[in-house]
PDB file of C-alpha atoms in Angstrom:
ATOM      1  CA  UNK A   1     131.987  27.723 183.770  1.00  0.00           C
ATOM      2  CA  UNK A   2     133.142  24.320 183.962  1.00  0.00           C
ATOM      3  CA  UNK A   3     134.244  22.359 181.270  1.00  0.00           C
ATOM      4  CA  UNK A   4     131.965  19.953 179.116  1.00  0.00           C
ATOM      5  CA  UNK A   5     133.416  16.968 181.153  1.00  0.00           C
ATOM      6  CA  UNK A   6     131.828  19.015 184.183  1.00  0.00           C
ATOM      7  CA  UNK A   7     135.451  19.463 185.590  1.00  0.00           C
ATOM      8  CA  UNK A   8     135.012  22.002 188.883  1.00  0.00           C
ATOM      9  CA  UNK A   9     138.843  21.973 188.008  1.00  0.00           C
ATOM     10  CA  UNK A  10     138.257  24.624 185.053  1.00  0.00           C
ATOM     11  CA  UNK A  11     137.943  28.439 186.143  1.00  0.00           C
ATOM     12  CA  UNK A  12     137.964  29.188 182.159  1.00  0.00           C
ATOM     13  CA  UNK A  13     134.820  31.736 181.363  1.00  0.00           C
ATOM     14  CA  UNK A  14     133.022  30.838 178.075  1.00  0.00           C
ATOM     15  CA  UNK A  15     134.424  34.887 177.713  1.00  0.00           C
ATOM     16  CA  UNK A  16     138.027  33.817 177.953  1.00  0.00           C
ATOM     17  CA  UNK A  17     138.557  34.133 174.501  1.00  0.00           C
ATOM     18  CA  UNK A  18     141.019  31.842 174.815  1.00  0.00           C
ATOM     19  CA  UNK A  19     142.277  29.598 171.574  1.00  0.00           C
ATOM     20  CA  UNK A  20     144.400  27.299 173.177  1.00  0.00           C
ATOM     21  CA  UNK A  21     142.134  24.240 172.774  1.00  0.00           C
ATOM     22  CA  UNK A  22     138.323  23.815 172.653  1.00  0.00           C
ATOM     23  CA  UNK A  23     138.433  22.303 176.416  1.00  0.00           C
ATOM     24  CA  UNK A  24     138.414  25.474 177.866  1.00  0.00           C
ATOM     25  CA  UNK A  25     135.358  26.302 176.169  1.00  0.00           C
ATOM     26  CA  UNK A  26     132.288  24.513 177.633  1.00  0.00           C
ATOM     27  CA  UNK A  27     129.526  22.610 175.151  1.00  0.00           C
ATOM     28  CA  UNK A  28     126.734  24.757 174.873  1.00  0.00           C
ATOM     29  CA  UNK A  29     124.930  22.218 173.196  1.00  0.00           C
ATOM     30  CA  UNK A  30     123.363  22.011 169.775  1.00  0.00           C
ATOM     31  CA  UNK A  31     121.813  25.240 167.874  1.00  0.00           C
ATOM     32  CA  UNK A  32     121.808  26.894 164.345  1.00  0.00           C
ATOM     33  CA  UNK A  33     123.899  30.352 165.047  1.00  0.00           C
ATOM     34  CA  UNK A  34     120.557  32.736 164.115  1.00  0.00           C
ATOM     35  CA  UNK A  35     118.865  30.647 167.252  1.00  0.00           C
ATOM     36  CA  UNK A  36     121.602  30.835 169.415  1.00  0.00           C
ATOM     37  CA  UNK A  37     121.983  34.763 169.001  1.00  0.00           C
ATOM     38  CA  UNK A  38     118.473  35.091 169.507  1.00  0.00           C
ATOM     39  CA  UNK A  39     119.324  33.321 173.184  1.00  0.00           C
ATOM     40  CA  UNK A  40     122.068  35.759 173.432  1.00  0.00           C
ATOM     41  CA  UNK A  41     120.056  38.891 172.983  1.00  0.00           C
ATOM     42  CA  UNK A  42     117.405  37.318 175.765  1.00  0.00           C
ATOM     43  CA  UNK A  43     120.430  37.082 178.205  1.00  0.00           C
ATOM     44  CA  UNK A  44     121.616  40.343 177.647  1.00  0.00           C
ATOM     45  CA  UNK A  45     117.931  41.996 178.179  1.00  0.00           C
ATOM     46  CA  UNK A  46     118.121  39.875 181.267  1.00  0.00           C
ATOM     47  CA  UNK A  47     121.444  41.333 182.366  1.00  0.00           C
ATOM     48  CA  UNK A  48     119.805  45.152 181.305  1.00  0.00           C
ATOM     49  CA  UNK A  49     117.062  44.496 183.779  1.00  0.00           C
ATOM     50  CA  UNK A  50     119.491  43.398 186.263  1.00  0.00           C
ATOM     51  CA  UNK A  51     121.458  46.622 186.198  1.00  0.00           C
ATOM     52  CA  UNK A  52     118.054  48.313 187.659  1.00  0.00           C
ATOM     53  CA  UNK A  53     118.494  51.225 186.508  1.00  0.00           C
ATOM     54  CA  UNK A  54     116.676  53.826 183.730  1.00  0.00           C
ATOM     55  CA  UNK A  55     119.007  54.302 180.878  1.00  0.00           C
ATOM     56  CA  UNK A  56     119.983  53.235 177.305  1.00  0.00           C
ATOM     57  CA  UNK A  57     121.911  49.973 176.130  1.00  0.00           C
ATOM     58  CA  UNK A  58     123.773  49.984 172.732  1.00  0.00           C
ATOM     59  CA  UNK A  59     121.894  48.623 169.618  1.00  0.00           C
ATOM     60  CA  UNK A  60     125.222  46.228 168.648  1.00  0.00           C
ATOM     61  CA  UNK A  61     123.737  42.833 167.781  1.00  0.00           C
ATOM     62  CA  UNK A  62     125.422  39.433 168.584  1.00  0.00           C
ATOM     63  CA  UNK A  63     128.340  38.233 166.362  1.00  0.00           C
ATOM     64  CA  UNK A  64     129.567  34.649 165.803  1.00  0.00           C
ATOM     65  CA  UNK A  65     132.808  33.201 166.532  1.00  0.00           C
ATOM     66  CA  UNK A  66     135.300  30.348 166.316  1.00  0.00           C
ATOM     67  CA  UNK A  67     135.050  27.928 168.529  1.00  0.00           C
ATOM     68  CA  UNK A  68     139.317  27.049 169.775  1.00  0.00           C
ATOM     69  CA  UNK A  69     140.559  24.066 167.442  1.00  0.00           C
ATOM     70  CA  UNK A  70     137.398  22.667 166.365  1.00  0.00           C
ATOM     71  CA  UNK A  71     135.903  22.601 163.486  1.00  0.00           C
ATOM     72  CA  UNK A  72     134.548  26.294 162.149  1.00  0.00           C
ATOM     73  CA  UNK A  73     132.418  24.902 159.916  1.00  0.00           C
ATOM     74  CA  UNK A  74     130.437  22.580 162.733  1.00  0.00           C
ATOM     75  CA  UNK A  75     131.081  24.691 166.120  1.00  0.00           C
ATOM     76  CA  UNK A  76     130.606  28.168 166.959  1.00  0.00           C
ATOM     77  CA  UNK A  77     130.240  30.726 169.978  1.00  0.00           C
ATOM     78  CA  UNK A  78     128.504  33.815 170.135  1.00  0.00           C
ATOM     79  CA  UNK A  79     129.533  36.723 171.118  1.00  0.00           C
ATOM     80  CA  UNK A  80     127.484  40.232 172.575  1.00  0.00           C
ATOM     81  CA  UNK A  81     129.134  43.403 172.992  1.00  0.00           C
ATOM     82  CA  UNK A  82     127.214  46.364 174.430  1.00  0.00           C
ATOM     83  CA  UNK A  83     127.502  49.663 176.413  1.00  0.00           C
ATOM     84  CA  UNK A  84     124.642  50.451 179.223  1.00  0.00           C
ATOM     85  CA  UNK A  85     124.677  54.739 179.787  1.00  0.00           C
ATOM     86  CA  UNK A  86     122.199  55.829 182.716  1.00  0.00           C
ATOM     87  CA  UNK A  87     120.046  58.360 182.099  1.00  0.00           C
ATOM     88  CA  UNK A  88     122.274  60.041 184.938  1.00  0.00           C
ATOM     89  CA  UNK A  89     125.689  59.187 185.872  1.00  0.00           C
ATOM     90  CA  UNK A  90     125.218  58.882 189.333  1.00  0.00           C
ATOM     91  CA  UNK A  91     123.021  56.153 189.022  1.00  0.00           C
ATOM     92  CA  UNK A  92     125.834  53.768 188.665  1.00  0.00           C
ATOM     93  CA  UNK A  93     127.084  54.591 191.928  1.00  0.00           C
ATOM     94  CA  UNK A  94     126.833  51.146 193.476  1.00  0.00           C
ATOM     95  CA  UNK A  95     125.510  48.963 190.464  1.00  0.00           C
ATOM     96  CA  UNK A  96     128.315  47.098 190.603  1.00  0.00           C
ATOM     97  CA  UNK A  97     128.392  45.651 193.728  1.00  0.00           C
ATOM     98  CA  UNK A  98     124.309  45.498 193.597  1.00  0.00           C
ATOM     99  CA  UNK A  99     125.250  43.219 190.455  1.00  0.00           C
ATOM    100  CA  UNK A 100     127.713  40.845 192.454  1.00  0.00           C
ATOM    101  CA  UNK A 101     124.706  40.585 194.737  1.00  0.00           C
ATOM    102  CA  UNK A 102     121.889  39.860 192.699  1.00  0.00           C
ATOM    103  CA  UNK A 103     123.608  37.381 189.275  1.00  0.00           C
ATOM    104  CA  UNK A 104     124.220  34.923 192.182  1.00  0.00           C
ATOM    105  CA  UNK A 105     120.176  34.942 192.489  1.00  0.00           C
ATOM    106  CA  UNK A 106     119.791  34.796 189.048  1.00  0.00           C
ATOM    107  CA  UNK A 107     121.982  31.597 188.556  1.00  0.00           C
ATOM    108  CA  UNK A 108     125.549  33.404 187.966  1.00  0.00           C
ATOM    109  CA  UNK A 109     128.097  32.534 189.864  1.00  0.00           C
ATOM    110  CA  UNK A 110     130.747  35.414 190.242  1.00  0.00           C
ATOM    111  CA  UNK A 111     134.734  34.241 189.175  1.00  0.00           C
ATOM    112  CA  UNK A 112     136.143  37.372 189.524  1.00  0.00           C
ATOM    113  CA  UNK A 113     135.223  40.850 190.791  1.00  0.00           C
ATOM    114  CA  UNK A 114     137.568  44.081 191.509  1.00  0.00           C
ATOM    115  CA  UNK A 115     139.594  46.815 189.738  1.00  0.00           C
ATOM    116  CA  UNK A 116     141.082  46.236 186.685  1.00  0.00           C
ATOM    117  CA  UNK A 117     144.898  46.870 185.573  1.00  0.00           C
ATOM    118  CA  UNK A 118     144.355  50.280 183.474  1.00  0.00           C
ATOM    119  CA  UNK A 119     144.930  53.881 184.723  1.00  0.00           C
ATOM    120  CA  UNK A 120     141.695  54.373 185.999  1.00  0.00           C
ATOM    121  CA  UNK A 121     141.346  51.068 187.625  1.00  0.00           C
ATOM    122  CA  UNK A 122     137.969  50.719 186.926  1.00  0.00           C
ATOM    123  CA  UNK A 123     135.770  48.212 188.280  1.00  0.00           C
ATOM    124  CA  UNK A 124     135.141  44.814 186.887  1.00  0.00           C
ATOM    125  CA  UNK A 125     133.008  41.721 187.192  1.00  0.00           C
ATOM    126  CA  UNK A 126     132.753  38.318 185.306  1.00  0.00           C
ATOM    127  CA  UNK A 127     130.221  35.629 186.213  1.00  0.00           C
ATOM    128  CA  UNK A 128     129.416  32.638 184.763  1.00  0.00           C
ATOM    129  CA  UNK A 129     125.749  30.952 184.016  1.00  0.00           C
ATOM    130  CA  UNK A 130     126.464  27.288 184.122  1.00  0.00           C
ATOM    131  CA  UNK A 131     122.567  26.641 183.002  1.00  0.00           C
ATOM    132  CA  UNK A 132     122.484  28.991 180.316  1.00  0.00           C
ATOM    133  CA  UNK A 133     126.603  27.836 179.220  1.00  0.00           C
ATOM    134  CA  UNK A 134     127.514  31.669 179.150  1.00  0.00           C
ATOM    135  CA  UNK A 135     129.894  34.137 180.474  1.00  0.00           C
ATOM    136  CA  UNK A 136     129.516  38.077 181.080  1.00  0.00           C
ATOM    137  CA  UNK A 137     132.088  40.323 181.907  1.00  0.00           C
ATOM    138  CA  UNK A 138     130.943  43.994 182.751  1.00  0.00           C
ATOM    139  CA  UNK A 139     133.223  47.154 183.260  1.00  0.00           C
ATOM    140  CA  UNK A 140     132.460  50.020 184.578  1.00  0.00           C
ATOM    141  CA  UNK A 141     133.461  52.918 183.074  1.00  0.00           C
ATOM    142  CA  UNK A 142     133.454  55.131 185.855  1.00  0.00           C
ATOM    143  CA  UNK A 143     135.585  58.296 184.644  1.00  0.00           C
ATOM    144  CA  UNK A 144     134.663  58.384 181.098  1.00  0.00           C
ATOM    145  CA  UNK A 145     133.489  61.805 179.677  1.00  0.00           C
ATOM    146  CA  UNK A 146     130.220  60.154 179.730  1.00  0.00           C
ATOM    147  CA  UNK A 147     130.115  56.898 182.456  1.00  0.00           C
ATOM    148  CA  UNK A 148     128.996  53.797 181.664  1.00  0.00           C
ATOM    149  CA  UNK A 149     128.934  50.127 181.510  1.00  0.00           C
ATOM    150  CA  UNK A 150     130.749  47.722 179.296  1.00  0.00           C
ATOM    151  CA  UNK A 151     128.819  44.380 179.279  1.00  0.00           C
ATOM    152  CA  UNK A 152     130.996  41.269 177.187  1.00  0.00           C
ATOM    153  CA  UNK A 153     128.887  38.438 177.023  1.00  0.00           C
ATOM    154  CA  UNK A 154     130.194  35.137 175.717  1.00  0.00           C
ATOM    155  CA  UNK A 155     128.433  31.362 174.979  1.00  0.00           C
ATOM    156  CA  UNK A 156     130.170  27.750 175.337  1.00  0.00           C
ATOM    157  CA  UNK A 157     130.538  25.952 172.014  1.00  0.00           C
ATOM    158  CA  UNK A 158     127.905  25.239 170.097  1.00  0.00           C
ATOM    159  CA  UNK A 159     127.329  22.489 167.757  1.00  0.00           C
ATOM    160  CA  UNK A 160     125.423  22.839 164.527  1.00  0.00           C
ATOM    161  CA  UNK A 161     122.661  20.545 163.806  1.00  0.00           C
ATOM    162  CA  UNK A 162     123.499  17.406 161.312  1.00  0.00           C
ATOM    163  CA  UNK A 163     123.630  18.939 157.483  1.00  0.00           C
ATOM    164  CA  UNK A 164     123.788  22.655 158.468  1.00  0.00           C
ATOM    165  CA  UNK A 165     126.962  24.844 158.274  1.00  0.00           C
ATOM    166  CA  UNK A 166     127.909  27.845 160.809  1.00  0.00           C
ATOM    167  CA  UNK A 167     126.212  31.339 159.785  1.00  0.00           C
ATOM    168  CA  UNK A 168     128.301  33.879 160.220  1.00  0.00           C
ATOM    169  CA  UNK A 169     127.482  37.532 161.007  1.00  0.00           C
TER     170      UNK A 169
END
């Protein structure tokens, strides 16, 4: 995503995890944290009928995180881990690469897509949702005892509304 400035200079993912400053994070705007993790959990059921395929996601909820150097008590991202398993493992024989095709259509933009650095160099993906101010990265698993995919999905910063404190969970 680009930056709040709307920089096209900033490649940063809202994902990046990155602390180095709250610039690399992009303003998602202003929310109360339960809100904002009830967006999250729309995105990902988004993403899960994007994959396209039957199977089961994990039942992890969203989390709540710092947002870089500003203030934790005002700003916040969220964060949603989960795991997609097919019903049967070769149904995510091509998913991947289905998926670079079809976020772009569903206002993603891809920033990165290949094999990743471990020893089974599995596949990877991030995109970015500029509209929505989040970031997914998905793995796929493909030579786990039980295949899979790894879905990361991050928010920009958020801003509390005026009188409320971050909710952490």
């Amino acid at each position: 995503m680009t930056d709040n400035k709307g920089s096209a200079g900033s490649d940063s993912s809202a994902g990046s995890g990155s602390s180095a400053g709250s610039d690399d994070v992009p303003s998602a705007g202003t929310s109360n944290s339960e809100d904002a993790a009830d967006a999250a959990e729309r995105i990902s059921s988004e993403l899960y009928d994007l994959i396209g395929i039957k199977g089961k996601a994990s039942e992890t909820g969203p989390g709540v995180s710092e947002c870089g150097d500003k203030d934790p008590e005002k700003y916040f991202t969220i964060f949603h881990p989960w795991t997609f398993t097919p019903a049967s493992a070769d149904q995510l024989e091509g998913v991947m690469e289905r998926l670079k095709t079809e976020l772009p259509k569903n206002g993603w933009k891809v920033v990165k897509y290949g094999r990743d650095n471990s020893k089974n160099k599995n596949l990877s993906l991030t995109a970015d949702n500029d509209e929505k101010k989040y970031s997914v990265q998905i793995a796929y698993f493909a030579k786990d005892e039980s295949p899979n995919l790894n879905l990361m999905l991050a928010s920009g910063c958020y801003q509390v509304p005026d009188g409320e404190k971050v909710y952490r969970f």
